[in-house]
Amino acid sequence: MIRPGLCSVTLRRLDADEVASRAEKAGLRVIEWGADVHVRPGDDWAAERAFEAMARHGLTCDSYGSYFRATPVEAGKFGDIAATAVRLGASRIRVWAGKAGSEDVDPDEREQVAAGLREAADVANEHGLEVALEFHGGTLTDTAESTVRLLEEVGRDNLGTYWQPPQDLPDDQALAGLELVLDHVRAVHVFSWWPSNERHPLTFRADLWTRAFGLLAKTGRPLDALLEFVPDNDPDLLPGEADSLRKLIEAGA
């Protein structure tokens, strides 16, 4: 079961109700609300507004996309993030693994991030939530190998990871990384960039995504495939991209 959904940052310029309305019209089922614009941590009014928008448009919140980076200066601050996720009805909080790549940190800094993630996972667990790592360059999840190592170092059952194709990595190498983290994947961020951050329609990398969804389908677990970014940030492209997403999921299955 791979559910097609949307990251609200894809439509960052639109308000919460318009985001939910467009997601419904595009046939999407779930939303990851971003903490940068639509629902900031501790903003109960924004969370209630987003929750009401989902109810009007028949959607659910699979994830709260936070920008918590598990650094020492953030110690003790995860409570507001977890409380906001609960208000949204989310089952998961997306977090980031530090502010530097795995080759650029010393063992002490890596352990500080691991400790911050342990604290976040424990707070989330008290609220009945999972936590998942953004799979991204410039963090300790910049490679599949470093991601698996970090998950083992943190050692929390309610901590997993997202996946997305790393920039400039050829298809075979990107998919090899997905296979390595597959047991830990909770959701994927779906977009079509090549080379670097040049944005294209999803069909531009149809082979990559068909093979990725094939791997994900084999897990037998419910997972979410969340559209993140469309060419030119054009909201009018969302229905076509959502249709492509569904077809790629089906092709992979």
PDB file of N, CA, C and O in Angstrom, residues 148-175:
ATOM      1  N   VAL A 148      21.969   4.502   7.851  1.00  0.00           N
ATOM      2  CA  VAL A 148      21.802   3.240   8.579  1.00  0.00           C
ATOM      3  C   VAL A 148      22.635   3.248   9.857  1.00  0.00           C
ATOM      4  O   VAL A 148      22.159   2.846  10.930  1.00  0.00           O
ATOM      5  N   ARG A 149      23.849   3.751   9.755  1.00  0.00           N
ATOM      6  CA  ARG A 149      24.711   3.820  10.939  1.00  0.00           C
ATOM      7  C   ARG A 149      24.074   4.709  12.006  1.00  0.00           C
ATOM      8  O   ARG A 149      24.058   4.354  13.195  1.00  0.00           O
ATOM      9  N   LEU A 150      23.533   5.849  11.600  1.00  0.00           N
ATOM     10  CA  LEU A 150      22.928   6.772  12.556  1.00  0.00           C
ATOM     11  C   LEU A 150      21.711   6.155  13.228  1.00  0.00           C
ATOM     12  O   LEU A 150      21.523   6.290  14.447  1.00  0.00           O
ATOM     13  N   LEU A 151      20.870   5.481  12.454  1.00  0.00           N
ATOM     14  CA  LEU A 151      19.703   4.827  13.036  1.00  0.00           C
ATOM     15  C   LEU A 151      20.121   3.801  14.086  1.00  0.00           C
ATOM     16  O   LEU A 151      19.488   3.676  15.141  1.00  0.00           O
ATOM     17  N   GLU A 152      21.188   3.090  13.800  1.00  0.00           N
ATOM     18  CA  GLU A 152      21.688   2.111  14.776  1.00  0.00           C
ATOM     19  C   GLU A 152      22.252   2.798  16.012  1.00  0.00           C
ATOM     20  O   GLU A 152      22.071   2.319  17.139  1.00  0.00           O
ATOM     21  N   GLU A 153      22.931   3.923  15.819  1.00  0.00           N
ATOM     22  CA  GLU A 153      23.502   4.655  16.951  1.00  0.00           C
ATOM     23  C   GLU A 153      22.406   5.235  17.845  1.00  0.00           C
ATOM     24  O   GLU A 153      22.548   5.235  19.074  1.00  0.00           O
ATOM     25  N   VAL A 154      21.338   5.715  17.246  1.00  0.00           N
ATOM     26  CA  VAL A 154      20.241   6.287  18.045  1.00  0.00           C
ATOM     27  C   VAL A 154      19.505   5.172  18.771  1.00  0.00           C
ATOM     28  O   VAL A 154      19.161   5.307  19.954  1.00  0.00           O
ATOM     29  N   GLY A 155      19.210   4.091  18.085  1.00  0.00           N
ATOM     30  CA  GLY A 155      18.641   2.917  18.742  1.00  0.00           C
ATOM     31  C   GLY A 155      17.233   3.091  19.271  1.00  0.00           C
ATOM     32  O   GLY A 155      16.936   2.671  20.391  1.00  0.00           O
ATOM     33  N   ARG A 156      16.359   3.688  18.473  1.00  0.00           N
ATOM     34  CA  ARG A 156      14.961   3.860  18.865  1.00  0.00           C
ATOM     35  C   ARG A 156      14.050   3.229  17.807  1.00  0.00           C
ATOM     36  O   ARG A 156      14.175   3.522  16.616  1.00  0.00           O
ATOM     37  N   ASP A 157      13.119   2.398  18.263  1.00  0.00           N
ATOM     38  CA  ASP A 157      12.256   1.677  17.330  1.00  0.00           C
ATOM     39  C   ASP A 157      11.318   2.600  16.567  1.00  0.00           C
ATOM     40  O   ASP A 157      10.862   2.241  15.473  1.00  0.00           O
ATOM     41  N   ASN A 158      11.000   3.758  17.139  1.00  0.00           N
ATOM     42  CA  ASN A 158      10.063   4.671  16.468  1.00  0.00           C
ATOM     43  C   ASN A 158      10.781   5.702  15.599  1.00  0.00           C
ATOM     44  O   ASN A 158      10.184   6.701  15.192  1.00  0.00           O
ATOM     45  N   LEU A 159      12.050   5.460  15.294  1.00  0.00           N
ATOM     46  CA  LEU A 159      12.805   6.327  14.392  1.00  0.00           C
ATOM     47  C   LEU A 159      13.100   5.592  13.092  1.00  0.00           C
ATOM     48  O   LEU A 159      13.676   4.505  13.097  1.00  0.00           O
ATOM     49  N   GLY A 160      12.685   6.198  11.983  1.00  0.00           N
ATOM     50  CA  GLY A 160      12.978   5.663  10.661  1.00  0.00           C
ATOM     51  C   GLY A 160      13.533   6.763   9.778  1.00  0.00           C
ATOM     52  O   GLY A 160      14.091   7.747  10.266  1.00  0.00           O
ATOM     53  N   THR A 161      13.368   6.607   8.481  1.00  0.00           N
ATOM     54  CA  THR A 161      13.884   7.614   7.564  1.00  0.00           C
ATOM     55  C   THR A 161      12.958   7.798   6.374  1.00  0.00           C
ATOM     56  O   THR A 161      12.177   6.909   6.025  1.00  0.00           O
ATOM     57  N   TYR A 162      13.029   8.953   5.779  1.00  0.00           N
ATOM     58  CA  TYR A 162      12.470   9.196   4.455  1.00  0.00           C
ATOM     59  C   TYR A 162      13.527   8.773   3.436  1.00  0.00           C
ATOM     60  O   TYR A 162      14.667   8.466   3.778  1.00  0.00           O
ATOM     61  N   TRP A 163      13.117   8.794   2.162  1.00  0.00           N
ATOM     62  CA  TRP A 163      14.081   8.605   1.078  1.00  0.00           C
ATOM     63  C   TRP A 163      13.692   9.517  -0.067  1.00  0.00           C
ATOM     64  O   TRP A 163      12.504   9.810  -0.278  1.00  0.00           O
ATOM     65  N   GLN A 164      14.702   9.987  -0.780  1.00  0.00           N
ATOM     66  CA  GLN A 164      14.520  10.716  -2.026  1.00  0.00           C
ATOM     67  C   GLN A 164      15.791  10.514  -2.846  1.00  0.00           C
ATOM     68  O   GLN A 164      16.846  10.206  -2.282  1.00  0.00           O
ATOM     69  N   PRO A 165      15.722  10.645  -4.156  1.00  0.00           N
ATOM     70  CA  PRO A 165      16.941  10.432  -4.950  1.00  0.00           C
ATOM     71  C   PRO A 165      17.958  11.539  -4.711  1.00  0.00           C
ATOM     72  O   PRO A 165      17.643  12.716  -4.879  1.00  0.00           O
ATOM     73  N   PRO A 166      19.163  11.211  -4.268  1.00  0.00           N
ATOM     74  CA  PRO A 166      20.183  12.241  -4.032  1.00  0.00           C
ATOM     75  C   PRO A 166      20.534  12.972  -5.332  1.00  0.00           C
ATOM     76  O   PRO A 166      20.542  12.385  -6.413  1.00  0.00           O
ATOM     77  N   GLN A 167      20.821  14.260  -5.201  1.00  0.00           N
ATOM     78  CA  GLN A 167      21.152  15.061  -6.373  1.00  0.00           C
ATOM     79  C   GLN A 167      22.360  14.502  -7.106  1.00  0.00           C
ATOM     80  O   GLN A 167      23.369  14.146  -6.500  1.00  0.00           O
ATOM     81  N   ASP A 168      22.237  14.445  -8.433  1.00  0.00           N
ATOM     82  CA  ASP A 168      23.319  14.062  -9.346  1.00  0.00           C
ATOM     83  C   ASP A 168      23.748  12.607  -9.239  1.00  0.00           C
ATOM     84  O   ASP A 168      24.733  12.210  -9.874  1.00  0.00           O
ATOM     85  N   LEU A 169      23.046  11.805  -8.459  1.00  0.00           N
ATOM     86  CA  LEU A 169      23.410  10.394  -8.351  1.00  0.00           C
ATOM     87  C   LEU A 169      22.671   9.611  -9.430  1.00  0.00           C
ATOM     88  O   LEU A 169      21.444   9.696  -9.537  1.00  0.00           O
ATOM     89  N   PRO A 170      23.391   8.846 -10.268  1.00  0.00           N
ATOM     90  CA  PRO A 170      22.731   8.053 -11.310  1.00  0.00           C
ATOM     91  C   PRO A 170      21.707   7.090 -10.719  1.00  0.00           C
ATOM     92  O   PRO A 170      21.784   6.701  -9.543  1.00  0.00           O
ATOM     93  N   ASP A 171      20.762   6.669 -11.540  1.00  0.00           N
ATOM     94  CA  ASP A 171      19.646   5.847 -11.075  1.00  0.00           C
ATOM     95  C   ASP A 171      20.101   4.610 -10.307  1.00  0.00           C
ATOM     96  O   ASP A 171      19.596   4.333  -9.214  1.00  0.00           O
ATOM     97  N   ASP A 172      21.032   3.862 -10.876  1.00  0.00           N
ATOM     98  CA  ASP A 172      21.440   2.604 -10.242  1.00  0.00           C
ATOM     99  C   ASP A 172      22.031   2.833  -8.854  1.00  0.00           C
ATOM    100  O   ASP A 172      21.753   2.068  -7.922  1.00  0.00           O
ATOM    101  N   GLN A 173      22.829   3.882  -8.712  1.00  0.00           N
ATOM    102  CA  GLN A 173      23.423   4.167  -7.408  1.00  0.00           C
ATOM    103  C   GLN A 173      22.364   4.656  -6.416  1.00  0.00           C
ATOM    104  O   GLN A 173      22.383   4.297  -5.234  1.00  0.00           O
ATOM    105  N   ALA A 174      21.444   5.481  -6.908  1.00  0.00           N
ATOM    106  CA  ALA A 174      20.368   5.965  -6.034  1.00  0.00           C
ATOM    107  C   ALA A 174      19.524   4.797  -5.532  1.00  0.00           C
ATOM    108  O   ALA A 174      19.179   4.724  -4.340  1.00  0.00           O
ATOM    109  N   LEU A 175      19.207   3.871  -6.404  1.00  0.00           N
ATOM    110  CA  LEU A 175      18.372   2.738  -6.024  1.00  0.00           C
ATOM    111  C   LEU A 175      19.113   1.758  -5.129  1.00  0.00           C
ATOM    112  O   LEU A 175      18.508   1.118  -4.260  1.00  0.00           O
TER     113      LEU A 175
END
